[in-house]
Structures are given as structure tokens and as C-alpha cells.
Coordinates of C-alpha atoms in Angstrom, one line a residue:
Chain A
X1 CA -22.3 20.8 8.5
X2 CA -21.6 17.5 10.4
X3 CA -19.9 14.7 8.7
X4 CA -22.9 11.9 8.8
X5 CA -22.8 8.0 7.7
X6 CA -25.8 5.8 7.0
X7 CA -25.4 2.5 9.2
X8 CA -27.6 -0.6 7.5
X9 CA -27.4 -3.1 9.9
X10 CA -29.7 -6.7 9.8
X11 CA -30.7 -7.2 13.5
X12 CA -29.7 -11.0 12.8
X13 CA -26.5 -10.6 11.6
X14 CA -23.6 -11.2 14.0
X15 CA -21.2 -8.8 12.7
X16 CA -23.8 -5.9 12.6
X17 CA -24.1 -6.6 16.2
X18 CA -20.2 -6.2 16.7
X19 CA -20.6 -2.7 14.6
X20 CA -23.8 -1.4 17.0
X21 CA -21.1 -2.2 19.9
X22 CA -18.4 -0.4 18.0
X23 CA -19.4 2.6 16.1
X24 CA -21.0 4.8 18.5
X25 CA -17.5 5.7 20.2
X26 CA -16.2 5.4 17.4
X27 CA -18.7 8.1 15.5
X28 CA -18.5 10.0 18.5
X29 CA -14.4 10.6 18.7
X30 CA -14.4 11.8 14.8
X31 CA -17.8 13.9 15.1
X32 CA -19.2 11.9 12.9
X33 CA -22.9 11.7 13.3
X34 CA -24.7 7.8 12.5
X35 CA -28.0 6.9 11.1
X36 CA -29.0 3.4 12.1
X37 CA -30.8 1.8 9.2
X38 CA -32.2 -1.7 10.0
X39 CA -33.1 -3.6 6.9
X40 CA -33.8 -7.3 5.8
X41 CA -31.2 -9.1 4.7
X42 CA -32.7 -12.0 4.0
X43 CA -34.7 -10.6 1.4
X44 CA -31.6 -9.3 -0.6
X45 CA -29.8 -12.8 0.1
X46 CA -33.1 -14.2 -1.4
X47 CA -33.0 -11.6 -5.0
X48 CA -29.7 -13.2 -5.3
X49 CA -30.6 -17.0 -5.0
X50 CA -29.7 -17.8 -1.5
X51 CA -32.0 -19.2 0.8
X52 CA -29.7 -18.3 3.8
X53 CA -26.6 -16.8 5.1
X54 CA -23.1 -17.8 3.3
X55 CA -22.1 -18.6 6.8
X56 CA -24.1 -21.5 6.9
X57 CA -23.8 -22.6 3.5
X58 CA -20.2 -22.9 3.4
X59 CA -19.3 -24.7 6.2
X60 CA -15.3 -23.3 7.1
X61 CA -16.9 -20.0 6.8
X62 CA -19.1 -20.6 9.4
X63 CA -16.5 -22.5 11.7
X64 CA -14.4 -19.2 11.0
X65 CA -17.1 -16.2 11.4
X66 CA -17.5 -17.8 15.3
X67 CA -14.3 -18.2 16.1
X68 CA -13.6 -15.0 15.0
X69 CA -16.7 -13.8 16.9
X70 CA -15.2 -15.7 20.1
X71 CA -11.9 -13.1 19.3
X72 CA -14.0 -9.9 19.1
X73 CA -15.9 -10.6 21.8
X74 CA -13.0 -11.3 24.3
X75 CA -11.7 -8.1 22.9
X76 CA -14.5 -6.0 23.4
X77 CA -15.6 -7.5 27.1
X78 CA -19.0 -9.0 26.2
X79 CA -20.1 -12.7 26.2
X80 CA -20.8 -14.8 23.0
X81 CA -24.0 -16.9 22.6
X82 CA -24.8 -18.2 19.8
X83 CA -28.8 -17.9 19.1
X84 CA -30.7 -21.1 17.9
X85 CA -31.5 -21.0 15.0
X86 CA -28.8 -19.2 13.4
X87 CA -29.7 -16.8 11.7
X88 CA -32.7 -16.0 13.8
X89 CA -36.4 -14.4 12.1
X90 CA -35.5 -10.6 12.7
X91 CA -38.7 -9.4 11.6
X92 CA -40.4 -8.3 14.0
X93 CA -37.3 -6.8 15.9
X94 CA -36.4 -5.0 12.9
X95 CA -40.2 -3.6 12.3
X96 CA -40.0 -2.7 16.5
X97 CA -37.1 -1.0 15.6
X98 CA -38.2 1.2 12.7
X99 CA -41.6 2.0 14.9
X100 CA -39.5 3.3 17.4
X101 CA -38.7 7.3 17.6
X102 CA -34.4 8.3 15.6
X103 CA -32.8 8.3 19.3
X104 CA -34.8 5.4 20.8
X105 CA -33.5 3.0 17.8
X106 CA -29.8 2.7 18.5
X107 CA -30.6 1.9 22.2
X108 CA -33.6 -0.8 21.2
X109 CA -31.1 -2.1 18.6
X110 CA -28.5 -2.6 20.7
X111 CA -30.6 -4.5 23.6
X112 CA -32.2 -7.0 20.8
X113 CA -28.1 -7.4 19.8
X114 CA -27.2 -8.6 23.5
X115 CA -30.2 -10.7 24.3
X116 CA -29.5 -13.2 20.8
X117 CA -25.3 -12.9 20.7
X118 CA -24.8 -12.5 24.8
X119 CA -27.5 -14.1 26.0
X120 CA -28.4 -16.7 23.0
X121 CA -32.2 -15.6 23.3
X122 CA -34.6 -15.7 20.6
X123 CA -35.7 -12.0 19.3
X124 CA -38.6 -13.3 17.5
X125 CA -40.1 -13.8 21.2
X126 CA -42.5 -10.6 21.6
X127 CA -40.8 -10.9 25.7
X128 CA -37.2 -10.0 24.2
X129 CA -38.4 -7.6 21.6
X130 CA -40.6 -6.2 25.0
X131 CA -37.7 -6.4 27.1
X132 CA -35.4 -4.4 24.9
X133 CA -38.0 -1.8 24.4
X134 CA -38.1 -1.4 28.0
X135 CA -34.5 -0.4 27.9
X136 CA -35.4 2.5 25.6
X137 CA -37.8 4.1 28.3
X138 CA -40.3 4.7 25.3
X139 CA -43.7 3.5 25.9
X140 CA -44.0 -0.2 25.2
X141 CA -47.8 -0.3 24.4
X142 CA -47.2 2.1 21.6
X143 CA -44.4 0.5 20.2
X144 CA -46.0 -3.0 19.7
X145 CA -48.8 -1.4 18.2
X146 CA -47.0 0.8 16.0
X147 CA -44.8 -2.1 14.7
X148 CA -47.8 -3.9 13.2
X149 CA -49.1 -1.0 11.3
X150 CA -49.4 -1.6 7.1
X151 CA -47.0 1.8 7.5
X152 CA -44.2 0.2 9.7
X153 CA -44.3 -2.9 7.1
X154 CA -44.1 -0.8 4.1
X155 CA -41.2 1.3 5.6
X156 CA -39.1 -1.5 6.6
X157 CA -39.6 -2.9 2.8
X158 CA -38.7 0.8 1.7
X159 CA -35.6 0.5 4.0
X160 CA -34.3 -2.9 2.3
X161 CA -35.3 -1.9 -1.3
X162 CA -33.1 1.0 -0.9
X163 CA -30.7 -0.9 0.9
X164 CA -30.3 -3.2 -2.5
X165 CA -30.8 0.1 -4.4
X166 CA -27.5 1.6 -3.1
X167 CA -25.7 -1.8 -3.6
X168 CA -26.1 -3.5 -0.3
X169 CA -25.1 -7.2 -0.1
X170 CA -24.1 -7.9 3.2
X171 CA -24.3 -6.1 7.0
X172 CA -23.1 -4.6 8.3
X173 CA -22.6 -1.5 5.5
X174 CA -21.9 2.0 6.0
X175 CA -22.8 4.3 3.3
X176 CA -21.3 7.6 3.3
X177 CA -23.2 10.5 1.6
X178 CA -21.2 10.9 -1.5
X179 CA -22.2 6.9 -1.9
X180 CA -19.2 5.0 -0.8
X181 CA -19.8 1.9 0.6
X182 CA -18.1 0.5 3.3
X183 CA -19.0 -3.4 4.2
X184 CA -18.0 -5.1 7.5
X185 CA -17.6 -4.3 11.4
X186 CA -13.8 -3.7 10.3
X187 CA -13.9 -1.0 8.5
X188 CA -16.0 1.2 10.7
X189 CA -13.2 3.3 10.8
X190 CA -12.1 3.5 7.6
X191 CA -16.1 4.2 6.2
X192 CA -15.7 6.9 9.3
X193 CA -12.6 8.6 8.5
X194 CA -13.9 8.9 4.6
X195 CA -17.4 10.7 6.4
X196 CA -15.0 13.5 7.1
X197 CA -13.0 13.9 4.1
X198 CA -9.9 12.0 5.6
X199 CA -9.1 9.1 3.1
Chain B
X1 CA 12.6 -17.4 18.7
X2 CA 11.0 -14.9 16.5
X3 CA 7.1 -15.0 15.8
X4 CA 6.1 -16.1 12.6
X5 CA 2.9 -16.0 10.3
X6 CA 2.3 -18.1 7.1
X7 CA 0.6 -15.8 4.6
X8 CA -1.9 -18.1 2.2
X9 CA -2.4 -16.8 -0.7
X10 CA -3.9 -16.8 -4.2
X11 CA -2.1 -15.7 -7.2
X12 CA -5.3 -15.3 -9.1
X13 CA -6.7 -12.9 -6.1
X14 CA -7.6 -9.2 -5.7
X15 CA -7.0 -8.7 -1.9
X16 CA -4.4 -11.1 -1.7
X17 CA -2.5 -8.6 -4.2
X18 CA -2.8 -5.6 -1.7
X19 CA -1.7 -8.1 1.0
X20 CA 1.1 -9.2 -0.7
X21 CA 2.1 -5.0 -1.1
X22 CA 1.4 -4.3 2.5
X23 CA 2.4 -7.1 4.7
X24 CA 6.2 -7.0 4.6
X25 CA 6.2 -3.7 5.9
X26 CA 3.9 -4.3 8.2
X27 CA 5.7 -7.5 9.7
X28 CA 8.9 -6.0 9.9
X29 CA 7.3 -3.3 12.3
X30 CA 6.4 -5.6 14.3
X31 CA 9.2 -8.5 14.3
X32 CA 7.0 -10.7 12.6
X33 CA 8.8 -13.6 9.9
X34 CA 6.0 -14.2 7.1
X35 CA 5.8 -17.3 5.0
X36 CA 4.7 -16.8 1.6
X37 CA 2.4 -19.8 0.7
X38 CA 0.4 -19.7 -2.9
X39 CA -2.1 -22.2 -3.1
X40 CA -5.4 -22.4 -5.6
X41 CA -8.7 -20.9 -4.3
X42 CA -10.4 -22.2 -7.4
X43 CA -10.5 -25.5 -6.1
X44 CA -11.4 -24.6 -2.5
X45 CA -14.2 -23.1 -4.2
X46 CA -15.3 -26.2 -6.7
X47 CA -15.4 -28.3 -3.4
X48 CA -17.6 -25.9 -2.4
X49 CA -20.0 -26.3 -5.4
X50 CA -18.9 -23.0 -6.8
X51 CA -17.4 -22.5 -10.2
X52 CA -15.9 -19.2 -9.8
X53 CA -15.7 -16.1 -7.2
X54 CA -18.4 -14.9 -5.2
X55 CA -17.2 -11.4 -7.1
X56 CA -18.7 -12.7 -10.2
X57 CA -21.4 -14.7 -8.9
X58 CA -22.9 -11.7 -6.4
X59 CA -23.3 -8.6 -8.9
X60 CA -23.1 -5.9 -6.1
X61 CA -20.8 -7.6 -4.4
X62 CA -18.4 -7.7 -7.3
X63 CA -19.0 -4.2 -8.3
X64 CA -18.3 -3.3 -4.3
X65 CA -14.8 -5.1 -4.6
X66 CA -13.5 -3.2 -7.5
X67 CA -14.7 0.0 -6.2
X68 CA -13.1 -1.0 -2.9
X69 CA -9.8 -1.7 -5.2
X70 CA -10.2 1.7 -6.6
X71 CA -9.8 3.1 -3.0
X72 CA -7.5 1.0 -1.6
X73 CA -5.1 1.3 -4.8
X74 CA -5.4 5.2 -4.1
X75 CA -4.2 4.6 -1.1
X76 CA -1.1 2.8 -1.5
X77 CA -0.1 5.1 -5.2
X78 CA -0.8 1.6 -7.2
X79 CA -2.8 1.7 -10.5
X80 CA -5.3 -0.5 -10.5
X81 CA -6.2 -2.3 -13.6
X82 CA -8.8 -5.4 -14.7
X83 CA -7.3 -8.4 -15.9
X84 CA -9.5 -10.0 -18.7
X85 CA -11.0 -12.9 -17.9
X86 CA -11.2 -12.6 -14.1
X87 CA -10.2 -14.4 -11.9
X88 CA -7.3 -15.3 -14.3
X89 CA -6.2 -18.8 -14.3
X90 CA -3.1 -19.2 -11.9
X91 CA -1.7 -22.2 -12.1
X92 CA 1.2 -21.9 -14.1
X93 CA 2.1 -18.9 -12.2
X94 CA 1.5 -20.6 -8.5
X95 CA 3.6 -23.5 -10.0
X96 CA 6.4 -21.1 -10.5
X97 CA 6.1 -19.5 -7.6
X98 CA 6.6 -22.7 -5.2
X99 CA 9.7 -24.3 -7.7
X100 CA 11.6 -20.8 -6.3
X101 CA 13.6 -20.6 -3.7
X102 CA 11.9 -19.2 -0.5
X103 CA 13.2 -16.3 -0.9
X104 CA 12.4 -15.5 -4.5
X105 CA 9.1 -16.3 -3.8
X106 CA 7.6 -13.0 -2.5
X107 CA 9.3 -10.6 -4.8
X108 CA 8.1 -13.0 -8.2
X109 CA 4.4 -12.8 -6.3
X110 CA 4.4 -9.4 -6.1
X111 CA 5.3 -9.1 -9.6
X112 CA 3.0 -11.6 -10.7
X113 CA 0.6 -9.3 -8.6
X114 CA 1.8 -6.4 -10.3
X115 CA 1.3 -7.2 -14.1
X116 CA -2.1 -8.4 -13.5
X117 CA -3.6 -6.1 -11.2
X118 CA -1.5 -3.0 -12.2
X119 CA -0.9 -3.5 -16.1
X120 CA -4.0 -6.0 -16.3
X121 CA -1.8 -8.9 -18.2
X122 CA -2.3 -12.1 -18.5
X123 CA -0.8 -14.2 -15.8
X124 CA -1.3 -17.9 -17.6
X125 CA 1.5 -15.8 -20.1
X126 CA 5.1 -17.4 -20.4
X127 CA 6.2 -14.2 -21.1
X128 CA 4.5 -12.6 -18.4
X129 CA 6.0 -15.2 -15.6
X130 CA 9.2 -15.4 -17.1
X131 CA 9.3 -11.6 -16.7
X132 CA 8.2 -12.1 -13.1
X133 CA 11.1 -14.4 -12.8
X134 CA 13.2 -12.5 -14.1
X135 CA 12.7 -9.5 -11.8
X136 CA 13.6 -12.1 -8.4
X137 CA 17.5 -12.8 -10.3
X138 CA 16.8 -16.3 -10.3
X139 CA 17.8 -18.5 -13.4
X140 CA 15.1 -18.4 -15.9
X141 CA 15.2 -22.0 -16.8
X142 CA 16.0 -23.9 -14.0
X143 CA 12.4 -22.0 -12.9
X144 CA 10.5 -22.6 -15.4
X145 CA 12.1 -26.2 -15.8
X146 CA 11.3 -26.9 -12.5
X147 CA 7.8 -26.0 -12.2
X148 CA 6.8 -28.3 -14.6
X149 CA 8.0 -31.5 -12.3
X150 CA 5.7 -33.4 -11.3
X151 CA 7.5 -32.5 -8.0
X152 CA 6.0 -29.3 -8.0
X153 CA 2.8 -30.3 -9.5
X154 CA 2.3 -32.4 -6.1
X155 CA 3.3 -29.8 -4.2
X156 CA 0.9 -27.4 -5.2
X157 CA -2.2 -30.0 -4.4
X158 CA -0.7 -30.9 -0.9
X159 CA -0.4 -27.0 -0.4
X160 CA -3.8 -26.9 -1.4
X161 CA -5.1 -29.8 0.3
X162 CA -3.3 -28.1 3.9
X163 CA -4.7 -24.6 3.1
X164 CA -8.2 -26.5 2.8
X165 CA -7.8 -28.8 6.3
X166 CA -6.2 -25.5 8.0
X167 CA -10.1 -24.6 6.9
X168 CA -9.4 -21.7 5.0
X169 CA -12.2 -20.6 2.5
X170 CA -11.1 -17.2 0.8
X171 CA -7.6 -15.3 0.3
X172 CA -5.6 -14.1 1.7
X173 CA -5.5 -15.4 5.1
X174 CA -2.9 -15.2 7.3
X175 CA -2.7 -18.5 10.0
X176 CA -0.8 -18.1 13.0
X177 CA 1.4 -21.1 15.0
X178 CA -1.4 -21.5 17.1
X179 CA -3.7 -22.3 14.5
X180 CA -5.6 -18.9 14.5
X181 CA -7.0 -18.1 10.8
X182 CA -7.4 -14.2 10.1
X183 CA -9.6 -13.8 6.6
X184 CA -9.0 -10.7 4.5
X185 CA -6.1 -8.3 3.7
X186 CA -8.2 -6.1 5.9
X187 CA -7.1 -8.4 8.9
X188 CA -3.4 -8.3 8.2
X189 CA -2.4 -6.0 11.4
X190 CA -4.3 -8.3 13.5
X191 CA -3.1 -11.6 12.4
X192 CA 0.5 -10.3 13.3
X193 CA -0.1 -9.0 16.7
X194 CA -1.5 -12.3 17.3
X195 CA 1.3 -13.8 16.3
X196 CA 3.4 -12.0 18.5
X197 CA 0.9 -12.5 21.3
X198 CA -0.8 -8.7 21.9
X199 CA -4.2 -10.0 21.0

């Protein structure tokens, strides 16, 4: 059977978009096959008394995530914006994304990732969350209307319970299916190489 | 002239222990001189508002650091054990460690590193630093001795103070000549190609 990792990702979180950049290629060269799981982590950063990310309540952490952002970034060949407000309301991008079909997701995901931390756009704007379900080729129409049904809601709220449920408390996380957890863009590889039995 | 790194780092610390096992070998790959510089994260933190680590304060995300220490100590053939209280309090030990000679310093870390993390003693122990001093050669008294001057004393809160105004937030973290912070002992191998300038 194929080596397969779970990847929770918060469409707001900056280093979750470094991971979508990273981990496809990444996935791909060990035959490792991905789930992308968006969740909430806002709500989970609520359950634990925060109001929002650590990033903006401790101020050298912030000053240090985007520099460090500004390093990746360079590295990788992809412009840095940074999105106003930070963090940005990924709701409705994150409910888009779970109303979309398993293959269209990644793609979507990835769009919504470049138009707030490339571009600086707002994905609470039903244009960007339109735009980037463009890029998917699925049918926009049904994708809107899909993302506001009581069943959408009450999966994404499924998604993030379980996400806490497994231990979650940051993004991005990849879980492997013995229920390792691996937390943070940099160790993709490491969460990866575990995936396939390699520790 | 050859590149250089100073390593910050926190006696009291979990991954600033497995940094302080890897990065020597790591810098000499590469041609890399480290400087070994303890400092106090506790009071970083209480400037932050914070009484203690974000391990204890965030229950996943404590329980996701030791099992993260679990692997990693794998890894490397280290035992891992869990000092009682943690964080322990450090500040006799950091004292020690900047009264030694420069070159003392890392080896009496390491074994400061080593009884708490590996045999889970107490670090605020005489008996347990004099040990650690013991293992570098250097005169037991003149060490002790000296870090009770108010020399040292003051030269612990100015390392401090400098760790805090170089903006650094959590240990270890490696800062470069050029002023680049890198966060995490995840981070080493990039902190020292930076320093040597293959970014």
C-alpha cells in the first residue's frame, strides 16, 4: 500500500502556505501520497485562551516569522505580501475548499495561498475565493453554493474538532497514520520520510 | 577570515539540548566557528507577560515536544529523560557556564545538558554543576568562586539584555554576523550556510 500523510493546513496561516508550495514535490519524490486537511485554527487558538495568533501577540516573534518568510520566499522564487489584516478571516476559503471535489482542493488551496502571501489580497473577498476556484476548472456556481450548505459548515467543524482531537496546535501539521505529528513547513521532510518507514 | 555563528542558548531548554549535541559537528562540516552564548529565556519570557514555557502553558503543544524529544533522542542514541520541575531553574548553572573559559564553555553545557535531559537531575544542584565542571578539567573552585561575582552576575543580564535587543524570543537560536536570527534546533543547518554565505 502507498505511504500516505494527513496535511492540516489553516488557509490563513503563512507557514501552511510555505508547506502547500513545498510538499507536493516533496510527497511526490518519496511516493508519498498527501491529504490536504483545511481546518480552523483560530478556533483551537481560541479553546486555549488566545484570541489570535502568537505571532502577533509577541511582538519579536512576529518581527521574526516575516523576516524569515522574506528568506523562504527568496528561496523558493515567489513574492511576499503581507495580507491586511494579518491573520486574515479564512472562513469562507476554508468552507470553499472543503466543498470542493479531493483533487480540486490542493489546486484551490494553493491559489487562495498566492493571492493573500504573493499578492497581499483579502480571501474573505467572494472575487479571490471565485478567482481561485476558477483556477481549479471546477464549476464555480456549484462551488459557492456548496460552500454555504449546513453540510459544508458542519464538516469543516468536524475537520477542526479532529484536528484538536489528534493534538493539533499549530499549522501547518502533518500527521502520519500511526499518529505521529509533525508541526511546521520544516519538517515536511522529516514527517515524509517517517510516512515510509524511514526514521 | 573564517565564518562564524553565535549559538544562544538556554540551559534550562529542551531543543537547545539537542542543539548543543548536534551543532559542532555540524559547523565543523562546514567551516563554521560557533560561539556558545547561555543566556535566561525565563526572563525573555516574563517581559513577555508569561511565567513559564509555552510547553507547559499549551497542553498539546507540550505533550507534542516531548514526543518530538522521544524521536529526536532516537535519533541521535541519547536517552531522554524528564527533569522534575520543568523548565528547571538555570541560573546557577548559566552563571557557571559564562565564569569558564571560552573554551570550557561548550563541553560543561553539554554536560549540564546531559544530566538533566539524559539522567533527568537537577541542574540548580552544586553537585550536579560541579560534576559538569569537573568533566571540562577546569579548577573546580576558581569556577564555582567565580560565578558568584558580581562580575558574572552582570554579565549574565547584559547577555540577556543583548539576546533580548538581537530580538530573540525562544532557544536556541543561532544569529549570524549579519544579524540574521534562525529559531529552533530544527534551523541549525541553515543558520550555518548562511553564515558562510550559500543561502
Amino acid at each position: 500500500m502507498q505511504p500516505s500523510v494527513d496535511f492540516w493546513y489553516e488557509l490563513a496561516s503563512t507557514y501552511s502556505f510555505l508547506a502547500a508550495e513545498r510538499i507536493e514535490a516533496l510527497a511526490e519524490e518519496r511516493g508519498v501520497a498527501v491529504r490536504w486537511r483545511p481546518f480552523l485554527l483560530g478556533v483551537i487558538f481560541k479553546a486555549q485562551g488566545y484570541d489570535t495568533t502568537p505571532f502577533n501577540i509577541i511582538e519579536a516573534k512576529g518581527r521574526y516569522m516575516w523576516r524569515d518568510m522574506e528568506r523562504w520566499c527568496d528561496r523558493l522564487g515567489v513574492p511576499l505580501a503581507r495580507p491586511e489584516p494579518f491573520p486574515q478571516n479564512s472562513l469562507l476559503a476554508a468552507r470553499t475548499a472543503l466543498a470542493l471535489p479531493d483533487d480540486a482542493r490542493p489546486e484551490f488551496s494553493k491559489a487562495i495561498f498566492r493571492a493573500e502571501f504573493c499578492e497581499g489580497r483579502s480571501i474573505s473577498d467572494p472575487a479571490v475565493i471565485a478567482d481561485a476556484v476558477r483556477q481549479t476548472g471546477f464549476e464555480l456556481e456549484t462551488a459557492v453554493a456548496a460552500a454555504q450548505t449546513d453540510l459544508v459548515k458542519h464538516a469543516l467543524r468536524k475537520e477542526t474538532d479532529e484536528a484538536q482531537r489528534l493534538g493539533v496546535f499549530g499549522a501547518p501539521t502533518i500527521v502520519t497514520p500511526d499518529g505521529e505529528l509533525f508541526w511546521g513547513n520544516d519538517r515536511l521532510e522529516e514527517a515524509l520520510d517517517w510516512a515510509r518507514g524511514r526514521k
